[in-house]
PDB file of C-alpha atoms in Angstrom:
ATOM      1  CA  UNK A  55      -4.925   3.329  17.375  1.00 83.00           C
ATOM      2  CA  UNK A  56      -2.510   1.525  15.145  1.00 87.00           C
ATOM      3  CA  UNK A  57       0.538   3.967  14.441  1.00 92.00           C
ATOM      4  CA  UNK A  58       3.506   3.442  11.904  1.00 95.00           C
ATOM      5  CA  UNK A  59       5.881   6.167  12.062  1.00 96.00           C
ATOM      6  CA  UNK A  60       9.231   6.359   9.503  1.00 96.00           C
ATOM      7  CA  UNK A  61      12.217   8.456   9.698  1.00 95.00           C
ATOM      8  CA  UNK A  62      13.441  10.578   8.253  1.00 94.00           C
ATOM      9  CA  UNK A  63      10.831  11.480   6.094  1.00 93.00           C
ATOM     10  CA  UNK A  64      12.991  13.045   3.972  1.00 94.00           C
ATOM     11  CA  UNK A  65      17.009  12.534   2.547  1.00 94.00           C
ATOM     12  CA  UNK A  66      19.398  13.312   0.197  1.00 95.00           C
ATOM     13  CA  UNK A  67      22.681  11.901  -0.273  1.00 95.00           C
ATOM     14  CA  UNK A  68      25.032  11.756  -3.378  1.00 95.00           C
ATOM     15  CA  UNK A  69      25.102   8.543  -5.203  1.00 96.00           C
ATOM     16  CA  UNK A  70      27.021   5.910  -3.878  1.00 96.00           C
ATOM     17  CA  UNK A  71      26.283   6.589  -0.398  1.00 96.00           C
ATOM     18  CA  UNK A  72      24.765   4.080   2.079  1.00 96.00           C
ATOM     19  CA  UNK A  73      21.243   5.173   3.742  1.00 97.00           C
ATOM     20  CA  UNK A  74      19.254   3.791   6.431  1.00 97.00           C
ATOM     21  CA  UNK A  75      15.597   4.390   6.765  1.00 97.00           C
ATOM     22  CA  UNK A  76      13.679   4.125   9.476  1.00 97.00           C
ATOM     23  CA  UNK A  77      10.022   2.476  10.943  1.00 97.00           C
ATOM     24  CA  UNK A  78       8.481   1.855  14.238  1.00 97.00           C
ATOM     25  CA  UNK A  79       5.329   0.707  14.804  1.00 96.00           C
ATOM     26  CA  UNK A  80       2.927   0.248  17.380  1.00 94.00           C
ATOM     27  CA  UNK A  81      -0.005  -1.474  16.628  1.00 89.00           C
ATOM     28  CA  UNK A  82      -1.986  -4.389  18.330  1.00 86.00           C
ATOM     29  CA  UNK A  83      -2.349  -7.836  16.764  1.00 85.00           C
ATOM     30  CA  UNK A  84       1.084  -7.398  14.513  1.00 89.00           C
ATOM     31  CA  UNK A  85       1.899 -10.012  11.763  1.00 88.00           C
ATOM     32  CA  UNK A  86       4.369  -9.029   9.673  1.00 90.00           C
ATOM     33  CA  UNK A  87       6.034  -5.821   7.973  1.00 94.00           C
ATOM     34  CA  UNK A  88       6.343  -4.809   5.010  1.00 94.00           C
ATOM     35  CA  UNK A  89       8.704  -2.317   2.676  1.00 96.00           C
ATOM     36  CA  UNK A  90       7.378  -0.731  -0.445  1.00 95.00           C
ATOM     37  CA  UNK A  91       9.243   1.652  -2.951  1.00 95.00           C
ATOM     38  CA  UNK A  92       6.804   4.322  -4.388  1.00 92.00           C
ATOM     39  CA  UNK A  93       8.189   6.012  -7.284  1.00 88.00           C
ATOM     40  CA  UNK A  94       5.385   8.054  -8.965  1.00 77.00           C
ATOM     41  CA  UNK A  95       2.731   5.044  -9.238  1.00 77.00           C
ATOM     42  CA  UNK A  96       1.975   2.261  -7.298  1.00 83.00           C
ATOM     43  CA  UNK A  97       3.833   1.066  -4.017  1.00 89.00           C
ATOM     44  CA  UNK A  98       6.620  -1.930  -5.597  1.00 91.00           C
ATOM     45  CA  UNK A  99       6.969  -5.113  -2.601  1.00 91.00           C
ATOM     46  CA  UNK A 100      10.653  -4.990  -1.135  1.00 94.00           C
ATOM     47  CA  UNK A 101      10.134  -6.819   1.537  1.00 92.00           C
ATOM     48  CA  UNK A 102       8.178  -8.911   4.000  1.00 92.00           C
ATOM     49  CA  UNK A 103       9.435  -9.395   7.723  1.00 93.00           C
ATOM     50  CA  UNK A 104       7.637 -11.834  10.150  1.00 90.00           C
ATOM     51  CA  UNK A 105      10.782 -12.864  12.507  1.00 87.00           C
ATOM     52  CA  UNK A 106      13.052 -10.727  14.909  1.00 89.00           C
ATOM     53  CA  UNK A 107      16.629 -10.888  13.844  1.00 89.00           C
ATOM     54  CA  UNK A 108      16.623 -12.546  10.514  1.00 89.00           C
ATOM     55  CA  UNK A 109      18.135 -10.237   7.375  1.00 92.00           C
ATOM     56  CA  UNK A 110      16.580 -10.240   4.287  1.00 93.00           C
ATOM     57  CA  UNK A 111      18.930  -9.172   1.473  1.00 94.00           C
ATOM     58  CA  UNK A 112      17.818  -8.485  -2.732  1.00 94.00           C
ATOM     59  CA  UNK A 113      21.017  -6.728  -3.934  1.00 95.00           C
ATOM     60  CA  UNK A 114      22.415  -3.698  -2.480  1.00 97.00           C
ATOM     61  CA  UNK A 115      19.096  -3.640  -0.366  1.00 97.00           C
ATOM     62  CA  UNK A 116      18.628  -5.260   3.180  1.00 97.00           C
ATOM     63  CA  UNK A 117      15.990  -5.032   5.875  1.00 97.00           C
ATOM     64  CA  UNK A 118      15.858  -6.479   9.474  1.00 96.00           C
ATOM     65  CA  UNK A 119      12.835  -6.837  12.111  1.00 96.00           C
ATOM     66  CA  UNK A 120      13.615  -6.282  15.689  1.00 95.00           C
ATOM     67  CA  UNK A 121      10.179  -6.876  17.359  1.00 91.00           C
ATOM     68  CA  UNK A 122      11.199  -6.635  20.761  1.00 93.00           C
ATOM     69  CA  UNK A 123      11.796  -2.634  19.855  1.00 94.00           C
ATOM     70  CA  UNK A 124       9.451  -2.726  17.773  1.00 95.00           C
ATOM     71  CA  UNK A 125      11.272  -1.446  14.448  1.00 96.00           C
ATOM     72  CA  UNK A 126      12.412  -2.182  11.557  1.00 97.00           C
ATOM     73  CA  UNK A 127      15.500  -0.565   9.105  1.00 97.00           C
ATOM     74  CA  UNK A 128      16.057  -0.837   5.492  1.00 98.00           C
ATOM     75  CA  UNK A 129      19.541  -0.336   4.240  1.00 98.00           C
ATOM     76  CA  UNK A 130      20.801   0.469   0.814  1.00 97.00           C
ATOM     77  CA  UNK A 131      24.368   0.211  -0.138  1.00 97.00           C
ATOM     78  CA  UNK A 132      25.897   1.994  -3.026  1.00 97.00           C
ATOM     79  CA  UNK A 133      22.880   4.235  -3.628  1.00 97.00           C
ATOM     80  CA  UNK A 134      21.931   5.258  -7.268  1.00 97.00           C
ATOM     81  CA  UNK A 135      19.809   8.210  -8.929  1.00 96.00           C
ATOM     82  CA  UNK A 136      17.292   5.130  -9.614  1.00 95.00           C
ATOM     83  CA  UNK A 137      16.651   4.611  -5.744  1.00 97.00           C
ATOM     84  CA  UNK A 138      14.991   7.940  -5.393  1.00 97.00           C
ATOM     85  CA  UNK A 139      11.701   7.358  -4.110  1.00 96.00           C
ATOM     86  CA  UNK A 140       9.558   7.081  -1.260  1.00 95.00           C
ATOM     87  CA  UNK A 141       9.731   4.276   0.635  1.00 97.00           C
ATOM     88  CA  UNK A 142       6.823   3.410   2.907  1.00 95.00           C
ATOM     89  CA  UNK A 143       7.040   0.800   5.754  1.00 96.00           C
ATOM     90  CA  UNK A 144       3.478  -0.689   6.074  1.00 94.00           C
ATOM     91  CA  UNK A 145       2.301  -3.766   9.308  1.00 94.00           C
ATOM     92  CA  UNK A 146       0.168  -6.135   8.339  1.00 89.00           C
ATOM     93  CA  UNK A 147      -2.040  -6.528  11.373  1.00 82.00           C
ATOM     94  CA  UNK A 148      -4.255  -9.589  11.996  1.00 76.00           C
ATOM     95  CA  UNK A 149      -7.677  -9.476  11.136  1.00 68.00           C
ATOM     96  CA  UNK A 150     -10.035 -10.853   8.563  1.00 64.00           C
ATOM     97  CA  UNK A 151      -7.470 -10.502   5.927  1.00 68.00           C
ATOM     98  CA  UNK A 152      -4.322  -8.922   6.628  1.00 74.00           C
ATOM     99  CA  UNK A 153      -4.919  -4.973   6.438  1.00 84.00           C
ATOM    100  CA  UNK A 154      -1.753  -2.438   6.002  1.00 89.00           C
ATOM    101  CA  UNK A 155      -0.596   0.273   8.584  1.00 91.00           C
ATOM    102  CA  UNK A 156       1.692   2.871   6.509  1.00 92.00           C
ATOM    103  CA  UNK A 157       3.750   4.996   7.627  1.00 94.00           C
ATOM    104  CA  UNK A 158       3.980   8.318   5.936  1.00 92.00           C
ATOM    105  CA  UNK A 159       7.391   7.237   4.052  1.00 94.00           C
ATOM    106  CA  UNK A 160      10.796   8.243   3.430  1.00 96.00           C
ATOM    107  CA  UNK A 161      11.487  10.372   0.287  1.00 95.00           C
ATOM    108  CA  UNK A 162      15.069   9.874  -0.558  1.00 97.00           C
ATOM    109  CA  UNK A 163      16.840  11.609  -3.097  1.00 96.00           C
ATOM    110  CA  UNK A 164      19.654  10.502  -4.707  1.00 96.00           C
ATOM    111  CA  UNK A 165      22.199  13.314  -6.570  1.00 95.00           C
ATOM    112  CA  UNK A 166      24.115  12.359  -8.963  1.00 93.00           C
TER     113      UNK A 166
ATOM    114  CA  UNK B  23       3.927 -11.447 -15.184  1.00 69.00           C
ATOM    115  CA  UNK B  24       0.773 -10.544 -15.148  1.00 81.00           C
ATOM    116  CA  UNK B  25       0.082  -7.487 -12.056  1.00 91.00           C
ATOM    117  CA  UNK B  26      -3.134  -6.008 -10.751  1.00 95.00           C
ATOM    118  CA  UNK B  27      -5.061  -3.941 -13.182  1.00 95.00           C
ATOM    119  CA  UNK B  28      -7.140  -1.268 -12.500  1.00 95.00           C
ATOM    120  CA  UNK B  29      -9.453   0.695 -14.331  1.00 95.00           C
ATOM    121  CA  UNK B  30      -9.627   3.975 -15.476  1.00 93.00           C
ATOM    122  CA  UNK B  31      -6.333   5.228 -14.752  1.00 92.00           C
ATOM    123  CA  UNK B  32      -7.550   8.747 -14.077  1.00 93.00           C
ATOM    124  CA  UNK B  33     -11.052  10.034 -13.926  1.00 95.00           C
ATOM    125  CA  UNK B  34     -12.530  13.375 -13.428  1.00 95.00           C
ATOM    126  CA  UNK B  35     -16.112  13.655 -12.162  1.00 95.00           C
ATOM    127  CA  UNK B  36     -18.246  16.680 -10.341  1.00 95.00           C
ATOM    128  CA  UNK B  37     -19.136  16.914  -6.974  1.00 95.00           C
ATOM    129  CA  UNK B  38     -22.454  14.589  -6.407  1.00 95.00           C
ATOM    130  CA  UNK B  39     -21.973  12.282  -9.095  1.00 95.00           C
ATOM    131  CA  UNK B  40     -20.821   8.631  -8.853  1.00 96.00           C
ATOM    132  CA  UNK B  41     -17.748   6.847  -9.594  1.00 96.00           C
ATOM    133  CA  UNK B  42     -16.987   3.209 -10.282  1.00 97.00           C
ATOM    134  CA  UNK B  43     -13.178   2.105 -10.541  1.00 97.00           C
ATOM    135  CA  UNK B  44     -12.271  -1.589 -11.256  1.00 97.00           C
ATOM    136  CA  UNK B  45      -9.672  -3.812 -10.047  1.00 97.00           C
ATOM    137  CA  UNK B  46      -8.918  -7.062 -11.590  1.00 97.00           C
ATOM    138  CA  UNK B  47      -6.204  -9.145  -9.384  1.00 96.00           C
ATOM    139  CA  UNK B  48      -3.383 -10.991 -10.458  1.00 95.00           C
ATOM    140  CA  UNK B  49      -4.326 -14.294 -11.835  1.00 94.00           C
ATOM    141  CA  UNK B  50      -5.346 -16.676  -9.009  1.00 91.00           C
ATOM    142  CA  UNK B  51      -5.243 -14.198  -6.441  1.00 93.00           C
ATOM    143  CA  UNK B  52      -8.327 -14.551  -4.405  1.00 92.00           C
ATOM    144  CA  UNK B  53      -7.914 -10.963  -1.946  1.00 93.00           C
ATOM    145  CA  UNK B  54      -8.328  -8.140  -2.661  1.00 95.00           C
ATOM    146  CA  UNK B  55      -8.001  -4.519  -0.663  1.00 95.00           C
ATOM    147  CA  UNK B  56      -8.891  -1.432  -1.711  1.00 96.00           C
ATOM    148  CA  UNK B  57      -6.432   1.957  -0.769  1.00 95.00           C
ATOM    149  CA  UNK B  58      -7.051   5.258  -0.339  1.00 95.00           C
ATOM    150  CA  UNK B  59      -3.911   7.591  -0.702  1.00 92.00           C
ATOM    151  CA  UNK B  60      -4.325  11.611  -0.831  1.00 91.00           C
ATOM    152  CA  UNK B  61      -2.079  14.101  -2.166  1.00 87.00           C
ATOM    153  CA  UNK B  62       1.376  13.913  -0.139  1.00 83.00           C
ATOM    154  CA  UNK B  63      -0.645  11.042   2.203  1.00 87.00           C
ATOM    155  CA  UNK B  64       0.053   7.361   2.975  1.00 87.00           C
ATOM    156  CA  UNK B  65      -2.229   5.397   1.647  1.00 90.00           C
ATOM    157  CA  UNK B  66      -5.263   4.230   4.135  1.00 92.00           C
ATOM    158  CA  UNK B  67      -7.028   1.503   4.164  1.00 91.00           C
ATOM    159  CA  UNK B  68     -10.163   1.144   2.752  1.00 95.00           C
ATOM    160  CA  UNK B  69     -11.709  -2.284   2.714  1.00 94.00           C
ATOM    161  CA  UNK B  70     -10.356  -6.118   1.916  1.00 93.00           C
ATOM    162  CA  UNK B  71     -12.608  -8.874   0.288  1.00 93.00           C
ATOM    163  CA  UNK B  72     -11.756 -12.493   0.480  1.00 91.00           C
ATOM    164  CA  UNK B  73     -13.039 -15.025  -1.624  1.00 91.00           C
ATOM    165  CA  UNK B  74     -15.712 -12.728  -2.593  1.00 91.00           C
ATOM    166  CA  UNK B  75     -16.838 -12.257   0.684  1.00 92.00           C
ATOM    167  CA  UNK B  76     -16.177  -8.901   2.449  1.00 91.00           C
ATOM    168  CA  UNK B  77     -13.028  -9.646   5.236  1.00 88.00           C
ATOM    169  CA  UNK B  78     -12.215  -6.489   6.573  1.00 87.00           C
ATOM    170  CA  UNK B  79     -13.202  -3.103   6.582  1.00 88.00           C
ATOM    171  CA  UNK B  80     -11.249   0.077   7.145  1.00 88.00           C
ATOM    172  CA  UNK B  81     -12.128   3.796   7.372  1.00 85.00           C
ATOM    173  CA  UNK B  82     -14.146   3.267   3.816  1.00 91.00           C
ATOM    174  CA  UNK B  83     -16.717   6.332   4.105  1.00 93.00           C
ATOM    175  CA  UNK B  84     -20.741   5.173   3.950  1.00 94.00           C
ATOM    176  CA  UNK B  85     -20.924   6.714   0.475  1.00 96.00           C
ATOM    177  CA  UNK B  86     -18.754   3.983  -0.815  1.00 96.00           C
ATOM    178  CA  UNK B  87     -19.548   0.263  -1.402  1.00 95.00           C
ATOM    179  CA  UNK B  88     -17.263  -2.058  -2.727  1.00 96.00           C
ATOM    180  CA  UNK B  89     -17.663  -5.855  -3.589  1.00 96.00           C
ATOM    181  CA  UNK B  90     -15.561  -8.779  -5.168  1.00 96.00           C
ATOM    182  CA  UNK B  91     -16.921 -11.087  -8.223  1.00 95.00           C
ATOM    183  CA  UNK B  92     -17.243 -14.790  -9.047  1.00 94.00           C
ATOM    184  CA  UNK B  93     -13.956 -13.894 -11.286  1.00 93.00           C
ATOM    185  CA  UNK B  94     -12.533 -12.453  -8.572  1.00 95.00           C
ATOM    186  CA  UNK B  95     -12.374  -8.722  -9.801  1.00 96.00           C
ATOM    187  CA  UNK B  96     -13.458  -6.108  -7.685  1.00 97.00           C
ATOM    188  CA  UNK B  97     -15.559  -2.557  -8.156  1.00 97.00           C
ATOM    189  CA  UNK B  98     -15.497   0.005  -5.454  1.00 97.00           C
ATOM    190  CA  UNK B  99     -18.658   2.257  -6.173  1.00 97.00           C
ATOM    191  CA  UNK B 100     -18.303   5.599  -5.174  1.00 97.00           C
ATOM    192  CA  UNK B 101     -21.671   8.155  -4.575  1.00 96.00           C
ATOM    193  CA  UNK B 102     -22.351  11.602  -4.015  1.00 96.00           C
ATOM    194  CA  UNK B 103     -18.603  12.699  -4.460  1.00 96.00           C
ATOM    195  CA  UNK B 104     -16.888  15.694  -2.569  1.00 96.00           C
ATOM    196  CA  UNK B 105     -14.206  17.153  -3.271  1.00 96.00           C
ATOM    197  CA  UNK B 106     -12.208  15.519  -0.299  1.00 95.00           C
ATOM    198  CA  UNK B 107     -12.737  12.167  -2.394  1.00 96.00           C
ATOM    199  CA  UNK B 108      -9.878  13.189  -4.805  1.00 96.00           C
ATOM    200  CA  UNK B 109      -7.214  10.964  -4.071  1.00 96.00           C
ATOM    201  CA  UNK B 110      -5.296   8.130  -5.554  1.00 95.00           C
ATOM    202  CA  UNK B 111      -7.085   4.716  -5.381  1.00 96.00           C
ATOM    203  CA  UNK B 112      -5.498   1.678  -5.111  1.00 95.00           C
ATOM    204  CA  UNK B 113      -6.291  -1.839  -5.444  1.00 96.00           C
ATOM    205  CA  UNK B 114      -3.941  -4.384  -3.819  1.00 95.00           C
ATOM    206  CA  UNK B 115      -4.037  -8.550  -4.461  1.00 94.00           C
ATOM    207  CA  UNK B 116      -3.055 -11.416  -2.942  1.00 92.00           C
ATOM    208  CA  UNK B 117      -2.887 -15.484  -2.402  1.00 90.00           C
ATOM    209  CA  UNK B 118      -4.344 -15.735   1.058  1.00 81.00           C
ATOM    210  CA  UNK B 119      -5.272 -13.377   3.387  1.00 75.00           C
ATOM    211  CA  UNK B 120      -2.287 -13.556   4.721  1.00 73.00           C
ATOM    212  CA  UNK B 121       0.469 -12.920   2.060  1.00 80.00           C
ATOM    213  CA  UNK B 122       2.060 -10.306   0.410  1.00 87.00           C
ATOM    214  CA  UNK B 123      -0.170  -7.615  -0.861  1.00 90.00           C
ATOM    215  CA  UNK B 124       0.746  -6.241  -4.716  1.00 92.00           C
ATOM    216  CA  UNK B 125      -0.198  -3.330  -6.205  1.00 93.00           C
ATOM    217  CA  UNK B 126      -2.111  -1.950  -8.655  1.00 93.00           C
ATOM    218  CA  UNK B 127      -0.978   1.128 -11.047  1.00 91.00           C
ATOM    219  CA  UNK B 128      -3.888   3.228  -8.982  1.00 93.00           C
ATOM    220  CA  UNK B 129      -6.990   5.272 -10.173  1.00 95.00           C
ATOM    221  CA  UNK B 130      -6.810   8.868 -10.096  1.00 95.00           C
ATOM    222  CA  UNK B 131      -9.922  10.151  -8.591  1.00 96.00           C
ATOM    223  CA  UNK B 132     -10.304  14.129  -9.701  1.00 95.00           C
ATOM    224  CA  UNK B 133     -13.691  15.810  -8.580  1.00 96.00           C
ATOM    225  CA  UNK B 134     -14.498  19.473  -8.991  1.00 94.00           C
TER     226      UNK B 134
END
């Protein structure tokens, strides 16, 4: 069974702080991975990862794909109260069209 | 720019009636997936319609049938509702089957 697990699943730092969240996966037939920001509607795109080792940066927001361990991080610099959120890590497996795995997310709180 | 729309944003019904919510894709966006997220849950996948053809199907229960128009909208009919149906539903577009999914604001499903 296709499994997506994130950690922590929850944090809170003080603003300005840098946080790291977490996702492995293990799933069969794996094409890509994605990050998504839920605040308290629908999941916002971050990011899309198909290929190990390559950063992909929007502000003080970066995430990396390491396939050969099978995880991902997403790293935010400088935090803000306006980053709290949950942020789910979903894989896009191969199929008909490309279904999401989620994990069950990261809630991160940010204190002023 | 123009997101996914869905429609109604929150709906109450009783147990055993029927439920249809609508999802209208971003403007040329020919796939579409439907999402299932319960309270404090990921979201799961439902089902995924390509070029108004059904592409992929998910843990979508046998009460529920979903399909995908000429305009490319979709409707996700939902019968003889239990309570276990209340859940946040959303609708996801993309270009290809293969691209990044984005999401809609979500229906609120509430049945008593």
């Amino acid at each position: 069974e296709d499994k997506v697990v994130q950690s922590p699943l929850s944090l809170v730092v003080h603003e300005g702080d840098t946080v790291t969240l977490n996702c492995s996966y293990e799933v069969t037939n794996f094409r890509s991975l994605l990050w998504y920001k839920q605040e308290k509607k629908a999941p916002t795109f971050l990011f899309m990862l198909t290929s190990s080792g390559i950063e992909k940066k929007s502000g003080r927001l970066s995430s990396i794909l390491d396939k050969k361990e099978l995880s991902s991080i997403l790293n935010i610099t400088a935090t803000q109260t306006g980053d709290s959120a949950i942020y789910l890590c979903a894989v896009g497996t191969q199929g008909g069209s490309e279904k999401l795995v989620f994990g069950k997310g990261t809630k991160l709180t940010v204190n002023p | 720019a123009a997101g996914v729309i869905q429609s109604p944003r929150h709906l109450i019904k009783e147990k055993r009636e029927t439920a249809t919510l609508k999802c209208y894709p971003i403007p040329r966006h020919d796939t579409v997936y439907w999402y299932q997220q319960g309270p404090g849950q990921d979201p799961q996948f439902l089902i995924s319609f390509y070029e108004k053809m059904q592409s992929d199907k998910g843990s979508i229960p046998d009460r529920f049938s979903a399909q995908q128009f000429s305009d490319y909208h979709s409707e996700l009919n939902m019968s003889s509702l239990e309570l276990g149906d209340s859940a946040l539903y959303f609708c996801a577009s993309s270009l290809g089957q293969v691209r990044t999914q984005y999401f809609g604001p979500g229906t609120r499903l509430t049945v008593l």
